[in-house]
């Protein structure tokens, strides 16, 4: 049993991950700023499901779960280094999984400073706290968006990722660079998690599945960017969580074959690595919409639009390293995953 800090537990992936680790007996502290980037009813619902009384939550104070005796939650901002350092010093975490971040590609075009505060300043605070408190492994959320202008499919961790096309992507690439530096200088094991279009129950309201489902049920048109010429490697939340747990349980030890004369972007001599966690099966956007329509029993009114700044036309994860090193490959079908999301959506919003 480990004592694990998960940041972002009012968020989509963090909520599901905390539940899984608690079910297997780990001791978990959840952290989140609980900001209003999207519908707070969803964030509060996730917290309540893990036994956290919203009325009892106040900034900087640990709240005990009423459901899980080995779970506590604290409302905190990663930018608050003093409070974060105090938490690490008092709780003595074995491992840290950093999922808290300002999310969203399009939002980064409008509010760039939010990404610097949370994703850059917040992340260096996490690195410093791990360094000074004997943390055995830091896993952290990166993103498929780091592949940017790379058009070689499927995307491999061994590809160059030096051409991001949004500040969100640049902030995630920065996290990987910062993590490597701390792995190299301080022997801190770090693993970056490049997630590919995560979906499922309790999903984010700013993601396509949520937006499409909501609009179709309300009889409103859906916006389809790049005139539908898009594809995504949709990855079900349970598959993402299983991948994160396997990564968390297997800290990197370094690649002895790594050479500065032919540097591999995905590994290092230091205890550093990154993994793609994706379904390894890209789906065309119009096929995705058809699956949603079938599950809802209702056709969407479609509004075709040009490509949005910061978006890429396609994502496709190469997961060979995940398979070879951790014996795992995501495989949940899109039909099943979409069905599970819609079932949750109808129950949560009573529609």
mmCIF file of N, CA and C in Angstrom, residues 156-227:
data_model
loop_
_atom_site.group_PDB
_atom_site.id
_atom_site.type_symbol
_atom_site.label_atom_id
_atom_site.label_comp_id
_atom_site.label_asym_id
_atom_site.label_seq_id
_atom_site.Cartn_x
_atom_site.Cartn_y
_atom_site.Cartn_z
ATOM 1 N N UNK A 156 4.477 8.483 -32.066
ATOM 2 C CA UNK A 156 5.321 7.675 -31.189
ATOM 3 C C UNK A 156 6.057 8.569 -30.199
ATOM 4 N N UNK A 157 6.297 8.041 -28.996
ATOM 5 C CA UNK A 157 7.061 8.809 -28.003
ATOM 6 C C UNK A 157 8.492 9.042 -28.482
ATOM 7 N N UNK A 158 8.906 8.299 -29.506
ATOM 8 C CA UNK A 158 10.268 8.444 -30.024
ATOM 9 C C UNK A 158 10.338 9.482 -31.141
ATOM 10 N N UNK A 159 9.194 10.110 -31.465
ATOM 11 C CA UNK A 159 9.167 11.191 -32.451
ATOM 12 C C UNK A 159 9.566 12.520 -31.808
ATOM 13 N N UNK A 160 10.068 13.405 -32.627
ATOM 14 C CA UNK A 160 10.342 14.782 -32.187
ATOM 15 C C UNK A 160 9.023 15.517 -31.927
ATOM 16 N N UNK A 161 8.970 16.273 -30.840
ATOM 17 C CA UNK A 161 7.748 17.027 -30.506
ATOM 18 C C UNK A 161 8.094 18.497 -30.238
ATOM 19 N N UNK A 162 8.828 19.082 -31.139
ATOM 20 C CA UNK A 162 9.303 20.452 -30.951
ATOM 21 C C UNK A 162 8.459 21.500 -31.658
ATOM 22 N N UNK A 163 7.274 21.113 -32.173
ATOM 23 C CA UNK A 163 6.469 22.090 -32.915
ATOM 24 C C UNK A 163 5.009 22.098 -32.456
ATOM 25 N N UNK A 164 4.760 22.450 -31.190
ATOM 26 C CA UNK A 164 3.379 22.567 -30.705
ATOM 27 C C UNK A 164 2.677 23.744 -31.377
ATOM 28 N N UNK A 165 1.336 23.678 -31.442
ATOM 29 C CA UNK A 165 0.604 24.753 -32.124
ATOM 30 C C UNK A 165 -0.451 25.396 -31.234
ATOM 31 N N UNK A 166 -0.344 25.209 -29.931
ATOM 32 C CA UNK A 166 -1.175 25.941 -28.976
ATOM 33 C C UNK A 166 -0.356 26.140 -27.714
ATOM 34 N N UNK A 167 -0.713 27.141 -26.935
ATOM 35 C CA UNK A 167 0.008 27.363 -25.684
ATOM 36 C C UNK A 167 -0.237 26.209 -24.722
ATOM 37 N N UNK A 168 -1.424 25.619 -24.777
ATOM 38 C CA UNK A 168 -1.694 24.434 -23.952
ATOM 39 C C UNK A 168 -0.680 23.336 -24.264
ATOM 40 N N UNK A 169 -0.502 23.047 -25.549
ATOM 41 C CA UNK A 169 0.465 22.020 -25.950
ATOM 42 C C UNK A 169 1.880 22.407 -25.524
ATOM 43 N N UNK A 170 2.223 23.670 -25.691
ATOM 44 C CA UNK A 170 3.562 24.133 -25.299
ATOM 45 C C UNK A 170 3.776 23.973 -23.798
ATOM 46 N N UNK A 171 2.727 24.207 -23.005
ATOM 47 C CA UNK A 171 2.858 24.067 -21.549
ATOM 48 C C UNK A 171 3.083 22.609 -21.175
ATOM 49 N N UNK A 172 2.459 21.681 -21.904
ATOM 50 C CA UNK A 172 2.640 20.258 -21.627
ATOM 51 C C UNK A 172 4.023 19.785 -22.062
ATOM 52 N N UNK A 173 4.478 20.270 -23.199
ATOM 53 C CA UNK A 173 5.846 19.971 -23.629
ATOM 54 C C UNK A 173 6.846 20.529 -22.608
ATOM 55 N N UNK A 174 6.565 21.705 -22.087
ATOM 56 C CA UNK A 174 7.423 22.301 -21.058
ATOM 57 C C UNK A 174 7.488 21.417 -19.817
ATOM 58 N N UNK A 175 6.341 20.842 -19.431
ATOM 59 C CA UNK A 175 6.320 19.937 -18.283
ATOM 60 C C UNK A 175 7.266 18.764 -18.487
ATOM 61 N N UNK A 176 7.276 18.214 -19.693
ATOM 62 C CA UNK A 176 8.167 17.089 -19.979
ATOM 63 C C UNK A 176 9.632 17.499 -19.877
ATOM 64 N N UNK A 177 9.950 18.674 -20.375
ATOM 65 C CA UNK A 177 11.330 19.170 -20.303
ATOM 66 C C UNK A 177 11.741 19.431 -18.859
ATOM 67 N N UNK A 178 10.839 20.039 -18.091
ATOM 68 C CA UNK A 178 11.125 20.325 -16.684
ATOM 69 C C UNK A 178 11.314 19.033 -15.893
ATOM 70 N N UNK A 179 10.456 18.051 -16.185
ATOM 71 C CA UNK A 179 10.558 16.771 -15.488
ATOM 72 C C UNK A 179 11.886 16.095 -15.790
ATOM 73 N N UNK A 180 12.307 16.116 -17.056
ATOM 74 C CA UNK A 180 13.596 15.511 -17.398
ATOM 75 C C UNK A 180 14.734 16.179 -16.632
ATOM 76 N N UNK A 181 14.679 17.483 -16.509
ATOM 77 C CA UNK A 181 15.725 18.212 -15.796
ATOM 78 C C UNK A 181 15.826 17.752 -14.345
ATOM 79 N N UNK A 182 14.674 17.577 -13.695
ATOM 80 C CA UNK A 182 14.685 17.143 -12.292
ATOM 81 C C UNK A 182 15.096 15.673 -12.167
ATOM 82 N N UNK A 183 14.725 14.863 -13.149
ATOM 83 C CA UNK A 183 15.176 13.471 -13.145
ATOM 84 C C UNK A 183 16.697 13.406 -13.276
ATOM 85 N N UNK A 184 17.232 14.239 -14.156
ATOM 86 C CA UNK A 184 18.675 14.268 -14.412
ATOM 87 C C UNK A 184 19.464 14.839 -13.235
ATOM 88 N N UNK A 185 19.002 15.951 -12.700
ATOM 89 C CA UNK A 185 19.750 16.635 -11.641
ATOM 90 C C UNK A 185 19.594 15.982 -10.271
ATOM 91 N N UNK A 186 18.386 15.495 -9.975
ATOM 92 C CA UNK A 186 18.083 15.066 -8.610
ATOM 93 C C UNK A 186 17.675 13.587 -8.509
ATOM 94 N N UNK A 187 17.782 12.866 -9.637
ATOM 95 C CA UNK A 187 17.445 11.438 -9.655
ATOM 96 C C UNK A 187 15.998 11.173 -9.232
ATOM 97 N N UNK A 188 15.124 12.116 -9.558
ATOM 98 C CA UNK A 188 13.692 11.966 -9.267
ATOM 99 C C UNK A 188 13.031 11.212 -10.417
ATOM 100 N N UNK A 189 12.505 10.003 -10.187
ATOM 101 C CA UNK A 189 11.822 9.278 -11.258
ATOM 102 C C UNK A 189 10.550 10.009 -11.700
ATOM 103 N N UNK A 190 10.456 10.297 -12.980
ATOM 104 C CA UNK A 190 9.282 10.996 -13.517
ATOM 105 C C UNK A 190 8.789 10.309 -14.780
ATOM 106 N N UNK A 191 7.458 10.286 -14.941
ATOM 107 C CA UNK A 191 6.842 9.702 -16.134
ATOM 108 C C UNK A 191 5.754 10.631 -16.642
ATOM 109 N N UNK A 192 5.856 11.019 -17.900
ATOM 110 C CA UNK A 192 4.834 11.842 -18.534
ATOM 111 C C UNK A 192 3.786 10.976 -19.206
ATOM 112 N N UNK A 193 2.534 11.361 -19.087
ATOM 113 C CA UNK A 193 1.403 10.594 -19.602
ATOM 114 C C UNK A 193 0.722 11.366 -20.727
ATOM 115 N N UNK A 194 0.968 10.971 -21.948
ATOM 116 C CA UNK A 194 0.359 11.649 -23.088
ATOM 117 C C UNK A 194 -1.004 11.012 -23.374
ATOM 118 N N UNK A 195 -2.043 11.666 -22.864
ATOM 119 C CA UNK A 195 -3.406 11.157 -23.020
ATOM 120 C C UNK A 195 -3.964 11.521 -24.390
ATOM 121 N N UNK A 196 -4.760 10.599 -24.950
ATOM 122 C CA UNK A 196 -5.393 10.816 -26.246
ATOM 123 C C UNK A 196 -6.909 10.855 -26.081
ATOM 124 N N UNK A 197 -7.507 12.035 -26.215
ATOM 125 C CA UNK A 197 -8.953 12.281 -26.261
ATOM 126 C C UNK A 197 -9.740 11.363 -25.330
ATOM 127 N N UNK A 198 -9.661 11.667 -24.050
ATOM 128 C CA UNK A 198 -10.294 10.848 -23.021
ATOM 129 C C UNK A 198 -11.792 11.157 -22.956
ATOM 130 N N UNK A 199 -12.605 10.103 -22.823
ATOM 131 C CA UNK A 199 -14.055 10.296 -22.733
ATOM 132 C C UNK A 199 -14.645 9.248 -21.809
ATOM 133 N N UNK A 200 -15.874 9.471 -21.379
ATOM 134 C CA UNK A 200 -16.565 8.516 -20.534
ATOM 135 C C UNK A 200 -17.434 9.218 -19.505
ATOM 136 N N UNK A 201 -18.110 8.443 -18.622
ATOM 137 C CA UNK A 201 -18.963 9.031 -17.587
ATOM 138 C C UNK A 201 -18.209 10.046 -16.738
ATOM 139 N N UNK A 202 -18.894 11.111 -16.367
ATOM 140 C CA UNK A 202 -18.326 12.228 -15.602
ATOM 141 C C UNK A 202 -17.297 13.022 -16.411
ATOM 142 N N UNK A 203 -17.396 12.914 -17.745
ATOM 143 C CA UNK A 203 -16.452 13.597 -18.614
ATOM 144 C C UNK A 203 -16.591 15.107 -18.584
ATOM 145 N N UNK A 204 -15.583 15.770 -19.160
ATOM 146 C CA UNK A 204 -15.540 17.240 -19.131
ATOM 147 C C UNK A 204 -16.591 17.859 -20.049
ATOM 148 N N UNK A 205 -17.286 18.893 -19.554
ATOM 149 C CA UNK A 205 -18.314 19.549 -20.369
ATOM 150 C C UNK A 205 -17.781 20.329 -21.572
ATOM 151 N N UNK A 206 -16.459 20.536 -21.648
ATOM 152 C CA UNK A 206 -15.906 21.267 -22.797
ATOM 153 C C UNK A 206 -15.429 20.319 -23.891
ATOM 154 N N UNK A 207 -15.615 19.012 -23.705
ATOM 155 C CA UNK A 207 -15.163 18.040 -24.701
ATOM 156 C C UNK A 207 -16.285 17.701 -25.679
ATOM 157 N N UNK A 208 -15.894 17.190 -26.853
ATOM 158 C CA UNK A 208 -16.845 16.997 -27.954
ATOM 159 C C UNK A 208 -18.022 16.107 -27.584
ATOM 160 N N UNK A 209 -17.778 14.984 -26.932
ATOM 161 C CA UNK A 209 -18.872 14.059 -26.618
ATOM 162 C C UNK A 209 -19.928 14.731 -25.754
ATOM 163 N N UNK A 210 -19.507 15.471 -24.758
ATOM 164 C CA UNK A 210 -20.426 16.182 -23.871
ATOM 165 C C UNK A 210 -21.192 17.261 -24.647
ATOM 166 N N UNK A 211 -20.451 18.057 -25.414
ATOM 167 C CA UNK A 211 -21.062 19.155 -26.173
ATOM 168 C C UNK A 211 -22.063 18.630 -27.206
ATOM 169 N N UNK A 212 -21.694 17.557 -27.902
ATOM 170 C CA UNK A 212 -22.578 16.997 -28.928
ATOM 171 C C UNK A 212 -23.833 16.401 -28.298
ATOM 172 N N UNK A 213 -23.645 15.640 -27.228
ATOM 173 C CA UNK A 213 -24.786 15.013 -26.563
ATOM 174 C C UNK A 213 -25.773 16.070 -26.071
ATOM 175 N N UNK A 214 -25.242 17.089 -25.408
ATOM 176 C CA UNK A 214 -26.082 18.166 -24.875
ATOM 177 C C UNK A 214 -26.871 18.848 -25.986
ATOM 178 N N UNK A 215 -26.177 19.216 -27.060
ATOM 179 C CA UNK A 215 -26.826 19.940 -28.157
ATOM 180 C C UNK A 215 -27.887 19.085 -28.847
ATOM 181 N N UNK A 216 -27.571 17.826 -29.109
ATOM 182 C CA UNK A 216 -28.528 16.951 -29.807
ATOM 183 C C UNK A 216 -29.790 16.768 -28.972
ATOM 184 N N UNK A 217 -29.627 16.535 -27.675
ATOM 185 C CA UNK A 217 -30.792 16.360 -26.809
ATOM 186 C C UNK A 217 -31.628 17.625 -26.707
ATOM 187 N N UNK A 218 -30.980 18.789 -26.821
ATOM 188 C CA UNK A 218 -31.686 20.068 -26.743
ATOM 189 C C UNK A 218 -32.190 20.544 -28.101
ATOM 190 N N UNK A 219 -31.936 19.761 -29.153
ATOM 191 C CA UNK A 219 -32.381 20.139 -30.497
ATOM 192 C C UNK A 219 -31.608 21.301 -31.082
ATOM 193 N N UNK A 220 -30.369 21.493 -30.640
ATOM 194 C CA UNK A 220 -29.526 22.583 -31.141
ATOM 195 C C UNK A 220 -28.466 22.031 -32.086
ATOM 196 N N UNK A 221 -27.970 22.853 -33.016
ATOM 197 C CA UNK A 221 -26.948 22.365 -33.950
ATOM 198 C C UNK A 221 -25.609 22.114 -33.260
ATOM 199 N N UNK A 222 -24.840 21.170 -33.795
ATOM 200 C CA UNK A 222 -23.488 20.927 -33.297
ATOM 201 C C UNK A 222 -22.487 21.528 -34.283
ATOM 202 N N UNK A 223 -21.422 22.087 -33.767
ATOM 203 C CA UNK A 223 -20.370 22.657 -34.604
ATOM 204 C C UNK A 223 -19.356 21.571 -34.954
ATOM 205 N N UNK A 224 -19.143 21.377 -36.252
ATOM 206 C CA UNK A 224 -18.213 20.351 -36.739
ATOM 207 C C UNK A 224 -17.075 21.056 -37.454
ATOM 208 N N UNK A 225 -15.908 21.031 -36.838
ATOM 209 C CA UNK A 225 -14.778 21.796 -37.361
ATOM 210 C C UNK A 225 -14.048 21.051 -38.475
ATOM 211 N N UNK A 226 -13.319 21.842 -39.270
ATOM 212 C CA UNK A 226 -12.592 21.339 -40.446
ATOM 213 C C UNK A 226 -13.530 20.583 -41.385
ATOM 214 N N UNK A 227 -14.787 21.023 -41.385
ATOM 215 C CA UNK A 227 -15.827 20.428 -42.241
ATOM 216 C C UNK A 227 -15.925 18.912 -42.065
#
